[in-house]
Amino acid sequence: MSSSPTPQARTALIERRTRLQRGIASLRGIQATYTPTALQELRKSAIMTPLDTAQAIVEDIPLLAPTALVGLGYAVPSDLLNVEIEFRHAQLRTSLADLQNQLFVKSRLITQKNLHARHQGATTRARGLLEVNQGKINQHVAKYRGAWEALKRGYGNNEALVLHCKLQDKDVVCLGDDVSTAGARIQGLLGQGANIPAPITTGSRASVSWIWMGLESADSAALGAVMAEAVRVEFCKAYARVRRWDEETKLLVEEQRRILVTFRWEAEEWERAVVEGTEPDAEGRNAYAHRQAYIRRQMAASFQETWATPLLPAKRRRRHVVEEPTEGEYGDAPMNFDGEGDALEGEVDPR
Amino acid sequence: MAIGITEHDVRNKIALQEAKDEESGVVPIHDISPSGFIATILELEEQQYVTP
């Protein structure tokens, strides 16, 4: 809850606690029939903890499910235990799916906030939405962990029998999204000093958390066999990104070539303006034209020199192999940047 | 997204089994069936996780 709850929120909390209290009270009645050892344990812990501290918050009261009793060393009817184990496995599945969902929402909310929320009002509202969403994430994480721990106890503390991964804090991450990875890329290009917000989520270089691979593939044997839909989406995005940047680099090389060609052509145009004549201002006009031509050639030379040094250090440079689309896949022929192009006549007027 | 067997599926399956058992003459020891008992515990547990 936020630091200063409204009376409304406070009432909701009290009501929820009362409902929970009543539910637990009626549960104790059923436990008397099914697992009397639970009541035995409760009496024991009540004796062990003094009365004033026994006024526990209702959220923290142990419910003493069959697996918890097994963990405490009590005997529990095996059919009850099996029913709980079956339920717990289902809980792992649903909580993980819910968690994926909520994390996806989170990444979208962050994108939305970064792109569109400006000034205090909108930022606070976006923050509030994120906070609500985070509460739900925490809830699903708690459910997964609770179910996982219960299964572990149910299988006699043998983690291997649970078959599914333990959920660590580092596993609870969103899939990388466009905004964050673009930030990381620019950061890489401009160096650490560049003032670009750090990526919020795992970048394109990080490996994807197992939670996105789906529960069935969590054990290493089946890993890779099943790929969650979300991962496929992420793959497509990354692939599209690589393709786009690859095209960008090709275009850049062509742009550089054209710049040099243009400068050379402009210089020649200026030199053509030099006239053999005896008009009174011929000398001045020729000097001006020569100067202009000289400037163009200098600029071309300086660009050529700048471009000769690579932008990235050698170890960072990678050769991306991107498959060309097969002909006719997109209905048009691939662009061709090879060979000397025309010098864009008529586009630049030097005079 | 396909997530496999959910809690509802499990509950449904076990409830069917329990109904069949009762038809064949098994006397229940409580008004609430074993699966209902476990489901109650899990529901309460989820309520404990709620962050306001």
mmCIF file of C-alpha atoms in Angstrom:
data_model
loop_
_atom_site.group_PDB
_atom_site.id
_atom_site.type_symbol
_atom_site.label_atom_id
_atom_site.label_comp_id
_atom_site.label_asym_id
_atom_site.label_seq_id
_atom_site.Cartn_x
_atom_site.Cartn_y
_atom_site.Cartn_z
ATOM 1 C CA MET A 1 0.000 0.000 0.000
ATOM 2 C CA SER A 2 1.152 3.554 -0.619
ATOM 3 C CA SER A 3 2.595 5.433 2.338
ATOM 4 C CA SER A 4 -0.612 7.257 3.237
ATOM 5 C CA PRO A 5 -3.664 5.080 2.573
ATOM 6 C CA THR A 6 -6.988 6.740 2.017
ATOM 7 C CA PRO A 7 -9.832 5.877 4.422
ATOM 8 C CA GLN A 8 -11.332 3.913 1.539
ATOM 9 C CA ALA A 9 -8.223 1.783 1.105
ATOM 10 C CA ARG A 10 -8.012 1.267 4.844
ATOM 11 C CA THR A 11 -11.609 0.044 4.975
ATOM 12 C CA ALA A 12 -11.001 -2.326 2.080
ATOM 13 C CA LEU A 13 -7.989 -3.762 3.872
ATOM 14 C CA ILE A 14 -9.890 -4.269 7.124
ATOM 15 C CA GLU A 15 -12.769 -5.927 5.315
ATOM 16 C CA ARG A 16 -10.430 -8.212 3.418
ATOM 17 C CA ARG A 17 -8.693 -9.202 6.627
ATOM 18 C CA THR A 18 -11.990 -9.936 8.349
ATOM 19 C CA ARG A 19 -13.084 -12.110 5.442
ATOM 20 C CA LEU A 20 -9.784 -13.955 5.569
ATOM 21 C CA GLN A 21 -10.071 -14.371 9.341
ATOM 22 C CA ARG A 22 -13.517 -15.902 8.954
ATOM 23 C CA GLY A 23 -12.279 -18.186 6.178
ATOM 24 C CA ILE A 24 -9.420 -19.429 8.322
ATOM 25 C CA ALA A 25 -11.787 -20.041 11.250
ATOM 26 C CA SER A 26 -14.038 -22.242 9.118
ATOM 27 C CA LEU A 27 -10.964 -23.980 7.663
ATOM 28 C CA ARG A 28 -9.926 -25.040 11.163
ATOM 29 C CA GLY A 29 -13.290 -26.792 11.453
ATOM 30 C CA ILE A 30 -12.634 -28.845 8.325
ATOM 31 C CA GLN A 31 -9.072 -29.518 9.380
ATOM 32 C CA ALA A 32 -10.403 -31.120 12.582
ATOM 33 C CA THR A 33 -11.829 -33.851 10.368
ATOM 34 C CA TYR A 34 -9.178 -34.216 7.677
ATOM 35 C CA THR A 35 -5.891 -33.304 9.320
ATOM 36 C CA PRO A 36 -6.307 -33.119 13.110
ATOM 37 C CA THR A 37 -2.539 -32.815 13.401
ATOM 38 C CA ALA A 38 -2.867 -29.265 12.084
ATOM 39 C CA LEU A 39 -4.796 -28.247 15.205
ATOM 40 C CA GLN A 40 -2.270 -30.072 17.325
ATOM 41 C CA GLU A 41 0.511 -28.030 15.707
ATOM 42 C CA LEU A 42 -1.426 -24.802 16.227
ATOM 43 C CA ARG A 43 -1.836 -25.495 19.924
ATOM 44 C CA LYS A 44 1.859 -26.282 20.183
ATOM 45 C CA SER A 45 2.964 -23.067 18.468
ATOM 46 C CA ALA A 46 0.503 -21.055 20.578
ATOM 47 C CA ILE A 47 2.191 -22.394 23.706
ATOM 48 C CA MET A 48 5.618 -21.648 22.300
ATOM 49 C CA THR A 49 4.852 -18.029 21.402
ATOM 50 C CA PRO A 50 3.686 -15.722 24.208
ATOM 51 C CA LEU A 51 0.182 -14.343 23.944
ATOM 52 C CA ASP A 52 1.039 -10.737 23.122
ATOM 53 C CA THR A 53 3.108 -11.665 20.079
ATOM 54 C CA ALA A 54 0.562 -14.295 19.057
ATOM 55 C CA GLN A 55 -1.622 -11.433 17.824
ATOM 56 C CA ALA A 56 -0.280 -12.119 14.360
ATOM 57 C CA ILE A 57 -1.461 -10.382 11.233
ATOM 58 C CA VAL A 58 -4.007 -12.571 9.524
ATOM 59 C CA GLU A 59 -1.850 -12.760 6.345
ATOM 60 C CA ASP A 60 0.934 -14.422 8.310
ATOM 61 C CA ILE A 61 -1.116 -17.105 10.069
ATOM 62 C CA PRO A 62 0.108 -20.503 8.868
ATOM 63 C CA LEU A 63 -2.703 -22.376 7.135
ATOM 64 C CA LEU A 64 -1.008 -25.750 7.621
ATOM 65 C CA ALA A 65 -1.852 -27.433 4.362
ATOM 66 C CA PRO A 66 -1.036 -31.178 4.175
ATOM 67 C CA THR A 67 2.382 -30.519 2.614
ATOM 68 C CA ALA A 68 3.240 -28.073 5.402
ATOM 69 C CA LEU A 69 2.321 -30.753 7.964
ATOM 70 C CA VAL A 70 4.519 -33.249 6.140
ATOM 71 C CA GLY A 71 7.336 -30.719 6.305
ATOM 72 C CA LEU A 72 6.805 -30.458 10.079
ATOM 73 C CA GLY A 73 7.092 -34.199 10.401
ATOM 74 C CA TYR A 74 3.425 -35.171 10.823
ATOM 75 C CA ALA A 75 1.811 -38.064 9.030
ATOM 76 C CA VAL A 76 -0.855 -37.056 6.509
ATOM 77 C CA PRO A 77 -3.234 -39.350 4.571
ATOM 78 C CA SER A 78 -1.561 -39.965 1.229
ATOM 79 C CA ASP A 79 -4.695 -39.342 -0.854
ATOM 80 C CA LEU A 80 -5.005 -35.832 0.623
ATOM 81 C CA LEU A 81 -1.341 -35.193 -0.050
ATOM 82 C CA ASN A 82 -1.684 -36.335 -3.649
ATOM 83 C CA VAL A 83 -4.676 -34.065 -4.197
ATOM 84 C CA GLU A 84 -2.677 -31.104 -2.917
ATOM 85 C CA ILE A 85 0.340 -31.992 -5.044
ATOM 86 C CA GLU A 86 -1.851 -32.102 -8.119
ATOM 87 C CA PHE A 87 -3.291 -28.693 -7.234
ATOM 88 C CA ARG A 88 0.160 -27.273 -6.603
ATOM 89 C CA HIS A 89 1.384 -28.327 -10.027
ATOM 90 C CA ALA A 90 -1.588 -26.550 -11.568
ATOM 91 C CA GLN A 91 -0.748 -23.493 -9.449
ATOM 92 C CA LEU A 92 2.768 -23.407 -10.878
ATOM 93 C CA ARG A 93 1.328 -23.344 -14.380
ATOM 94 C CA THR A 94 -1.311 -20.685 -13.828
ATOM 95 C CA SER A 95 0.879 -18.414 -11.718
ATOM 96 C CA LEU A 96 3.645 -18.514 -14.310
ATOM 97 C CA ALA A 97 1.228 -17.696 -17.121
ATOM 98 C CA ASP A 98 -0.231 -14.844 -15.061
ATOM 99 C CA LEU A 99 3.257 -13.628 -14.262
ATOM 100 C CA GLN A 100 4.217 -13.579 -17.940
ATOM 101 C CA ASN A 101 1.089 -11.619 -18.671
ATOM 102 C CA GLN A 102 1.741 -9.043 -15.967
ATOM 103 C CA LEU A 103 5.394 -8.641 -16.976
ATOM 104 C CA PHE A 104 4.295 -8.031 -20.535
ATOM 105 C CA VAL A 105 1.908 -5.355 -19.291
ATOM 106 C CA LYS A 106 4.762 -3.884 -17.274
ATOM 107 C CA SER A 107 7.043 -3.516 -20.286
ATOM 108 C CA ARG A 108 4.224 -1.859 -22.204
ATOM 109 C CA LEU A 109 3.477 0.506 -19.319
ATOM 110 C CA ILE A 110 7.141 1.488 -19.096
ATOM 111 C CA THR A 111 7.303 2.131 -22.833
ATOM 112 C CA GLN A 112 4.152 4.204 -22.631
ATOM 113 C CA LYS A 113 5.477 6.188 -19.678
ATOM 114 C CA ASN A 114 8.831 6.900 -21.321
ATOM 115 C CA LEU A 115 7.324 7.873 -24.638
ATOM 116 C CA HIS A 116 4.276 9.846 -23.644
ATOM 117 C CA ALA A 117 4.165 10.798 -19.971
ATOM 118 C CA ARG A 118 5.431 14.333 -19.533
ATOM 119 C CA HIS A 119 5.297 16.589 -16.482
ATOM 120 C CA GLN A 120 4.149 15.798 -13.007
ATOM 121 C CA GLY A 121 0.505 14.864 -13.446
ATOM 122 C CA ALA A 122 0.982 12.300 -16.197
ATOM 123 C CA THR A 123 4.173 10.911 -14.663
ATOM 124 C CA THR A 124 2.528 10.377 -11.293
ATOM 125 C CA ARG A 125 -0.410 8.662 -12.915
ATOM 126 C CA ALA A 126 1.877 6.381 -14.944
ATOM 127 C CA ARG A 127 3.846 5.617 -11.802
ATOM 128 C CA GLY A 128 0.646 4.706 -9.991
ATOM 129 C CA LEU A 129 -0.329 2.295 -12.761
ATOM 130 C CA LEU A 130 3.095 0.698 -12.622
ATOM 131 C CA GLU A 131 2.798 0.333 -8.860
ATOM 132 C CA VAL A 132 -0.552 -1.432 -9.132
ATOM 133 C CA ASN A 133 0.904 -3.729 -11.772
ATOM 134 C CA GLN A 134 3.944 -4.436 -9.620
ATOM 135 C CA GLY A 135 1.637 -5.490 -6.805
ATOM 136 C CA LYS A 136 0.088 -8.074 -9.106
ATOM 137 C CA ILE A 137 3.513 -9.271 -10.219
ATOM 138 C CA ASN A 138 4.549 -9.745 -6.596
ATOM 139 C CA GLN A 139 1.341 -11.660 -5.956
ATOM 140 C CA HIS A 140 1.991 -14.114 -8.790
ATOM 141 C CA VAL A 141 5.615 -14.513 -7.735
ATOM 142 C CA ALA A 142 4.473 -15.286 -4.185
ATOM 143 C CA LYS A 143 1.973 -17.830 -5.488
ATOM 144 C CA TYR A 144 4.583 -19.586 -7.627
ATOM 145 C CA ARG A 145 7.074 -19.691 -4.778
ATOM 146 C CA GLY A 146 4.438 -20.888 -2.320
ATOM 147 C CA ALA A 147 3.414 -23.703 -4.653
ATOM 148 C CA TRP A 148 7.053 -24.588 -5.349
ATOM 149 C CA GLU A 149 7.953 -24.757 -1.658
ATOM 150 C CA ALA A 150 4.830 -26.817 -0.934
ATOM 151 C CA LEU A 151 5.776 -29.290 -3.664
ATOM 152 C CA LYS A 152 9.298 -29.533 -2.337
ATOM 153 C CA ARG A 153 7.965 -30.363 1.124
ATOM 154 C CA GLY A 154 5.428 -32.765 -0.362
ATOM 155 C CA TYR A 155 8.233 -34.665 -2.092
ATOM 156 C CA GLY A 156 10.232 -34.942 1.115
ATOM 157 C CA ASN A 157 12.448 -31.892 0.474
ATOM 158 C CA ASN A 158 13.749 -33.377 -2.758
ATOM 159 C CA GLU A 159 14.000 -30.437 -5.162
ATOM 160 C CA ALA A 160 14.671 -32.630 -8.177
ATOM 161 C CA LEU A 161 11.246 -34.221 -7.914
ATOM 162 C CA VAL A 162 9.499 -30.862 -8.275
ATOM 163 C CA LEU A 163 10.721 -30.900 -11.906
ATOM 164 C CA HIS A 164 10.294 -27.153 -12.261
ATOM 165 C CA CYS A 165 12.708 -24.310 -11.697
ATOM 166 C CA LYS A 166 12.853 -22.371 -8.493
ATOM 167 C CA LEU A 167 11.847 -18.785 -9.170
ATOM 168 C CA GLN A 168 14.707 -16.440 -8.304
ATOM 169 C CA ASP A 169 14.429 -12.662 -8.225
ATOM 170 C CA LYS A 170 16.724 -12.398 -11.236
ATOM 171 C CA ASP A 171 14.346 -14.585 -13.256
ATOM 172 C CA VAL A 172 11.471 -12.127 -12.926
ATOM 173 C CA VAL A 173 12.307 -9.915 -15.881
ATOM 174 C CA CYS A 174 10.437 -8.598 -18.876
ATOM 175 C CA LEU A 175 11.389 -9.563 -22.361
ATOM 176 C CA GLY A 176 13.527 -6.930 -24.055
ATOM 177 C CA ASP A 177 11.605 -4.353 -25.994
ATOM 178 C CA ASP A 178 12.435 -1.934 -28.766
ATOM 179 C CA VAL A 179 13.001 1.106 -26.613
ATOM 180 C CA SER A 180 15.379 -0.453 -24.138
ATOM 181 C CA THR A 181 17.521 -2.236 -26.698
ATOM 182 C CA ALA A 182 17.740 0.802 -28.947
ATOM 183 C CA GLY A 183 19.001 2.699 -25.904
ATOM 184 C CA ALA A 184 21.617 0.039 -25.275
ATOM 185 C CA ARG A 185 22.747 0.120 -28.892
ATOM 186 C CA ILE A 186 23.159 3.884 -28.940
ATOM 187 C CA GLN A 187 24.947 3.677 -25.595
ATOM 188 C CA GLY A 188 27.329 1.159 -27.117
ATOM 189 C CA LEU A 189 28.011 3.383 -30.100
ATOM 190 C CA LEU A 190 28.548 6.595 -28.176
ATOM 191 C CA GLY A 191 30.382 5.120 -25.189
ATOM 192 C CA GLN A 192 29.560 5.050 -21.496
ATOM 193 C CA GLY A 193 29.583 8.816 -21.062
ATOM 194 C CA ALA A 194 26.639 9.334 -23.365
ATOM 195 C CA ASN A 195 23.552 10.646 -21.650
ATOM 196 C CA ILE A 196 21.046 7.969 -22.570
ATOM 197 C CA PRO A 197 18.706 6.323 -20.090
ATOM 198 C CA ALA A 198 19.922 2.866 -19.151
ATOM 199 C CA PRO A 199 17.937 -0.047 -20.554
ATOM 200 C CA ILE A 200 15.100 -0.982 -18.239
ATOM 201 C CA THR A 201 14.840 -4.567 -19.267
ATOM 202 C CA THR A 202 17.177 -7.197 -20.512
ATOM 203 C CA GLY A 203 18.791 -6.042 -23.718
ATOM 204 C CA SER A 204 19.172 -7.866 -26.980
ATOM 205 C CA ARG A 205 22.501 -9.289 -25.822
ATOM 206 C CA ALA A 206 21.088 -10.851 -22.633
ATOM 207 C CA SER A 207 19.695 -14.350 -22.614
ATOM 208 C CA VAL A 208 15.989 -14.740 -22.016
ATOM 209 C CA SER A 209 14.853 -15.778 -18.547
ATOM 210 C CA TRP A 210 13.525 -19.324 -18.296
ATOM 211 C CA ILE A 211 10.092 -18.047 -17.273
ATOM 212 C CA TRP A 212 9.510 -17.068 -20.899
ATOM 213 C CA MET A 213 10.351 -20.523 -22.166
ATOM 214 C CA GLY A 214 7.229 -21.978 -20.607
ATOM 215 C CA LEU A 215 7.001 -24.352 -17.689
ATOM 216 C CA GLU A 216 7.106 -27.559 -19.678
ATOM 217 C CA SER A 217 10.557 -26.779 -20.986
ATOM 218 C CA ALA A 218 11.952 -25.728 -17.634
ATOM 219 C CA ASP A 219 13.744 -29.062 -17.235
ATOM 220 C CA SER A 220 16.817 -29.044 -19.414
ATOM 221 C CA ALA A 221 15.884 -32.134 -21.430
ATOM 222 C CA ALA A 222 12.937 -30.451 -23.065
ATOM 223 C CA LEU A 223 14.504 -26.988 -23.224
ATOM 224 C CA GLY A 224 14.245 -25.617 -26.702
ATOM 225 C CA ALA A 225 11.593 -28.096 -27.706
ATOM 226 C CA VAL A 226 8.815 -25.794 -26.647
ATOM 227 C CA MET A 227 9.096 -22.119 -27.300
ATOM 228 C CA ALA A 228 6.557 -19.871 -25.746
ATOM 229 C CA GLU A 229 4.677 -17.569 -28.041
ATOM 230 C CA ALA A 230 6.174 -14.558 -26.326
ATOM 231 C CA VAL A 231 9.670 -15.742 -27.139
ATOM 232 C CA ARG A 232 8.749 -16.191 -30.779
ATOM 233 C CA VAL A 233 7.437 -12.639 -30.812
ATOM 234 C CA GLU A 234 10.677 -11.424 -29.263
ATOM 235 C CA PHE A 235 12.686 -13.348 -31.824
ATOM 236 C CA CYS A 236 10.751 -11.768 -34.680
ATOM 237 C CA LYS A 237 11.313 -8.307 -33.236
ATOM 238 C CA ALA A 238 15.037 -8.892 -32.832
ATOM 239 C CA TYR A 239 15.264 -10.330 -36.326
ATOM 240 C CA ALA A 240 13.440 -7.326 -37.776
ATOM 241 C CA ARG A 241 15.773 -5.041 -35.856
ATOM 242 C CA VAL A 242 18.866 -6.739 -37.215
ATOM 243 C CA ARG A 243 17.482 -6.526 -40.724
ATOM 244 C CA ARG A 244 16.663 -2.859 -40.371
ATOM 245 C CA TRP A 245 20.070 -1.895 -39.004
ATOM 246 C CA ASP A 246 21.781 -4.027 -41.589
ATOM 247 C CA GLU A 247 19.955 -2.122 -44.292
ATOM 248 C CA GLU A 248 20.893 1.104 -42.549
ATOM 249 C CA THR A 249 24.612 0.314 -42.765
ATOM 250 C CA LYS A 250 24.323 -0.557 -46.442
ATOM 251 C CA LEU A 251 22.522 2.723 -47.077
ATOM 252 C CA LEU A 252 25.152 4.600 -45.116
ATOM 253 C CA VAL A 253 27.995 3.300 -47.272
ATOM 254 C CA GLU A 254 26.100 4.335 -50.368
ATOM 255 C CA GLU A 255 25.393 7.761 -48.884
ATOM 256 C CA GLN A 256 29.090 8.275 -48.193
ATOM 257 C CA ARG A 257 29.965 7.361 -51.766
ATOM 258 C CA ARG A 258 27.408 9.795 -53.100
ATOM 259 C CA ILE A 259 28.676 12.628 -50.948
ATOM 260 C CA LEU A 260 32.176 12.259 -52.401
ATOM 261 C CA VAL A 261 30.830 12.048 -55.952
ATOM 262 C CA THR A 262 28.753 15.158 -55.399
ATOM 263 C CA PHE A 263 31.683 17.176 -54.048
ATOM 264 C CA ARG A 264 33.842 16.140 -56.963
ATOM 265 C CA TRP A 265 31.131 17.135 -59.419
ATOM 266 C CA GLU A 266 30.553 20.477 -57.702
ATOM 267 C CA ALA A 267 34.262 21.223 -57.801
ATOM 268 C CA GLU A 268 34.331 20.453 -61.513
ATOM 269 C CA GLU A 269 31.342 22.717 -62.086
ATOM 270 C CA TRP A 270 33.168 25.573 -60.381
ATOM 271 C CA GLU A 271 36.280 24.962 -62.389
ATOM 272 C CA ARG A 272 34.220 25.031 -65.573
ATOM 273 C CA ALA A 273 33.112 28.512 -64.559
ATOM 274 C CA VAL A 274 36.695 29.735 -64.894
ATOM 275 C CA VAL A 275 36.781 31.823 -68.068
ATOM 276 C CA GLU A 276 39.633 32.967 -70.286
ATOM 277 C CA GLY A 277 38.774 36.559 -70.810
ATOM 278 C CA THR A 278 39.852 40.144 -70.513
ATOM 279 C CA GLU A 279 36.794 41.534 -68.796
ATOM 280 C CA PRO A 280 37.741 43.800 -65.928
ATOM 281 C CA ASP A 281 36.375 41.436 -63.239
ATOM 282 C CA ALA A 282 37.546 38.143 -64.816
ATOM 283 C CA GLU A 283 40.458 37.756 -62.443
ATOM 284 C CA GLY A 284 38.285 38.153 -59.362
ATOM 285 C CA ARG A 285 35.591 35.816 -60.687
ATOM 286 C CA ASN A 286 38.174 33.142 -61.513
ATOM 287 C CA ALA A 287 39.764 33.437 -58.109
ATOM 288 C CA TYR A 288 36.357 32.982 -56.486
ATOM 289 C CA ALA A 289 35.577 29.907 -58.614
ATOM 290 C CA HIS A 290 38.963 28.333 -57.814
ATOM 291 C CA ARG A 291 38.419 28.973 -54.146
ATOM 292 C CA GLN A 292 35.006 27.294 -54.233
ATOM 293 C CA ALA A 293 36.416 24.284 -56.063
ATOM 294 C CA TYR A 294 39.253 24.086 -53.517
ATOM 295 C CA ILE A 295 36.778 24.101 -50.613
ATOM 296 C CA ARG A 296 34.796 21.211 -52.173
ATOM 297 C CA ARG A 297 37.927 19.118 -52.709
ATOM 298 C CA GLN A 298 39.143 19.824 -49.158
ATOM 299 C CA MET A 299 35.825 18.749 -47.695
ATOM 300 C CA ALA A 300 35.802 15.552 -49.732
ATOM 301 C CA ALA A 301 39.356 14.771 -48.605
ATOM 302 C CA SER A 302 38.556 15.445 -44.957
ATOM 303 C CA PHE A 303 35.445 13.225 -45.091
ATOM 304 C CA GLN A 304 37.378 10.449 -46.721
ATOM 305 C CA GLU A 305 39.928 10.625 -43.931
ATOM 306 C CA THR A 306 37.274 10.610 -41.202
ATOM 307 C CA TRP A 307 35.463 7.634 -42.669
ATOM 308 C CA ALA A 308 38.663 5.643 -43.024
ATOM 309 C CA THR A 309 38.877 5.187 -39.229
ATOM 310 C CA PRO A 310 36.260 2.710 -38.008
ATOM 311 C CA LEU A 311 33.643 3.958 -35.555
ATOM 312 C CA LEU A 312 33.789 0.902 -33.316
ATOM 313 C CA PRO A 313 36.868 -0.786 -31.858
ATOM 314 C CA ALA A 314 37.769 -4.005 -33.656
ATOM 315 C CA LYS A 315 36.397 -6.403 -31.033
ATOM 316 C CA ARG A 316 32.988 -4.732 -31.044
ATOM 317 C CA ARG A 317 32.639 -4.948 -34.790
ATOM 318 C CA ARG A 318 30.646 -7.944 -35.806
ATOM 319 C CA ARG A 319 29.676 -9.278 -39.087
ATOM 320 C CA HIS A 320 25.936 -9.717 -39.113
ATOM 321 C CA VAL A 321 24.811 -12.369 -41.464
ATOM 322 C CA VAL A 322 21.317 -11.556 -42.505
ATOM 323 C CA GLU A 323 19.678 -13.696 -45.075
ATOM 324 C CA GLU A 324 18.539 -11.822 -48.097
ATOM 325 C CA PRO A 325 14.867 -12.313 -48.849
ATOM 326 C CA THR A 326 14.458 -14.761 -51.673
ATOM 327 C CA GLU A 327 13.531 -13.084 -54.886
ATOM 328 C CA GLY A 328 9.913 -12.158 -55.184
ATOM 329 C CA GLU A 329 9.284 -12.668 -51.462
ATOM 330 C CA TYR A 330 8.319 -9.052 -51.001
ATOM 331 C CA GLY A 331 7.161 -8.501 -54.520
ATOM 332 C CA ASP A 332 10.044 -6.299 -55.604
ATOM 333 C CA ALA A 333 13.658 -6.758 -56.544
ATOM 334 C CA PRO A 334 16.327 -6.118 -53.881
ATOM 335 C CA MET A 335 17.982 -2.724 -54.079
ATOM 336 C CA ASN A 336 21.285 -2.639 -55.826
ATOM 337 C CA PHE A 337 23.919 -0.260 -54.549
ATOM 338 C CA ASP A 338 26.882 -1.661 -56.437
ATOM 339 C CA GLY A 339 28.520 0.033 -59.403
ATOM 340 C CA GLU A 340 29.089 3.688 -60.102
ATOM 341 C CA GLY A 341 25.911 5.651 -60.035
ATOM 342 C CA ASP A 342 25.231 8.846 -61.876
ATOM 343 C CA ALA A 343 26.334 12.009 -60.191
ATOM 344 C CA LEU A 344 22.803 13.178 -59.470
ATOM 345 C CA GLU A 345 22.792 15.741 -62.219
ATOM 346 C CA GLY A 346 20.688 18.799 -61.843
ATOM 347 C CA GLU A 347 20.085 18.327 -58.147
ATOM 348 C CA VAL A 348 22.715 20.730 -56.918
ATOM 349 C CA ASP A 349 23.248 24.105 -58.456
ATOM 350 C CA PRO A 350 26.637 25.494 -57.477
ATOM 351 C CA ARG A 351 25.895 28.983 -58.681
ATOM 352 C CA MET B 1 -1.768 -18.972 -24.455
ATOM 353 C CA ALA B 2 -1.956 -22.691 -23.858
ATOM 354 C CA ILE B 3 -0.761 -23.382 -20.325
ATOM 355 C CA GLY B 4 -1.933 -26.950 -19.812
ATOM 356 C CA ILE B 5 -3.938 -28.127 -16.831
ATOM 357 C CA THR B 6 -5.179 -25.289 -14.622
ATOM 358 C CA GLU B 7 -6.394 -25.390 -11.023
ATOM 359 C CA HIS B 8 -9.974 -25.463 -12.253
ATOM 360 C CA ASP B 9 -9.244 -28.503 -14.414
ATOM 361 C CA VAL B 10 -7.723 -30.329 -11.456
ATOM 362 C CA ARG B 11 -10.624 -29.473 -9.214
ATOM 363 C CA ASN B 12 -13.103 -30.569 -11.857
ATOM 364 C CA LYS B 13 -11.328 -33.869 -12.384
ATOM 365 C CA ILE B 14 -11.112 -34.731 -8.695
ATOM 366 C CA ALA B 15 -14.695 -33.625 -8.015
ATOM 367 C CA LEU B 16 -15.905 -36.017 -10.733
ATOM 368 C CA GLN B 17 -13.903 -38.835 -9.161
ATOM 369 C CA GLU B 18 -15.348 -38.045 -5.737
ATOM 370 C CA ALA B 19 -18.893 -38.025 -7.078
ATOM 371 C CA LYS B 20 -18.280 -41.447 -8.627
ATOM 372 C CA ASP B 21 -16.895 -42.791 -5.356
ATOM 373 C CA GLU B 22 -19.947 -41.624 -3.456
ATOM 374 C CA GLU B 23 -22.283 -43.277 -5.939
ATOM 375 C CA SER B 24 -20.507 -46.536 -5.344
ATOM 376 C CA GLY B 25 -21.204 -46.282 -1.618
ATOM 377 C CA VAL B 26 -18.163 -44.583 -0.083
ATOM 378 C CA VAL B 27 -19.348 -42.601 2.951
ATOM 379 C CA PRO B 28 -17.849 -39.102 3.065
ATOM 380 C CA ILE B 29 -16.272 -38.129 6.376
ATOM 381 C CA HIS B 30 -17.183 -34.453 5.991
ATOM 382 C CA ASP B 31 -19.661 -32.305 4.078
ATOM 383 C CA ILE B 32 -16.738 -30.795 2.264
ATOM 384 C CA SER B 33 -14.869 -33.234 0.038
ATOM 385 C CA PRO B 34 -11.080 -33.657 0.208
ATOM 386 C CA SER B 35 -10.638 -31.642 -2.985
ATOM 387 C CA GLY B 36 -12.910 -28.929 -1.582
ATOM 388 C CA PHE B 37 -10.767 -28.902 1.548
ATOM 389 C CA ILE B 38 -7.527 -28.454 -0.386
ATOM 390 C CA ALA B 39 -9.130 -25.846 -2.660
ATOM 391 C CA THR B 40 -10.248 -23.897 0.433
ATOM 392 C CA ILE B 41 -6.702 -23.862 1.766
ATOM 393 C CA LEU B 42 -5.299 -22.690 -1.552
ATOM 394 C CA GLU B 43 -7.926 -19.982 -1.909
ATOM 395 C CA LEU B 44 -7.160 -18.647 1.551
ATOM 396 C CA GLU B 45 -3.469 -18.796 0.768
ATOM 397 C CA GLU B 46 -3.990 -16.698 -2.345
ATOM 398 C CA GLN B 47 -5.932 -14.154 -0.321
ATOM 399 C CA GLN B 48 -2.912 -13.914 1.964
ATOM 400 C CA TYR B 49 -0.726 -12.983 -1.029
ATOM 401 C CA VAL B 50 -2.876 -10.031 -2.096
ATOM 402 C CA THR B 51 -1.016 -6.742 -1.954
ATOM 403 C CA PRO B 52 -3.404 -3.839 -1.504
#
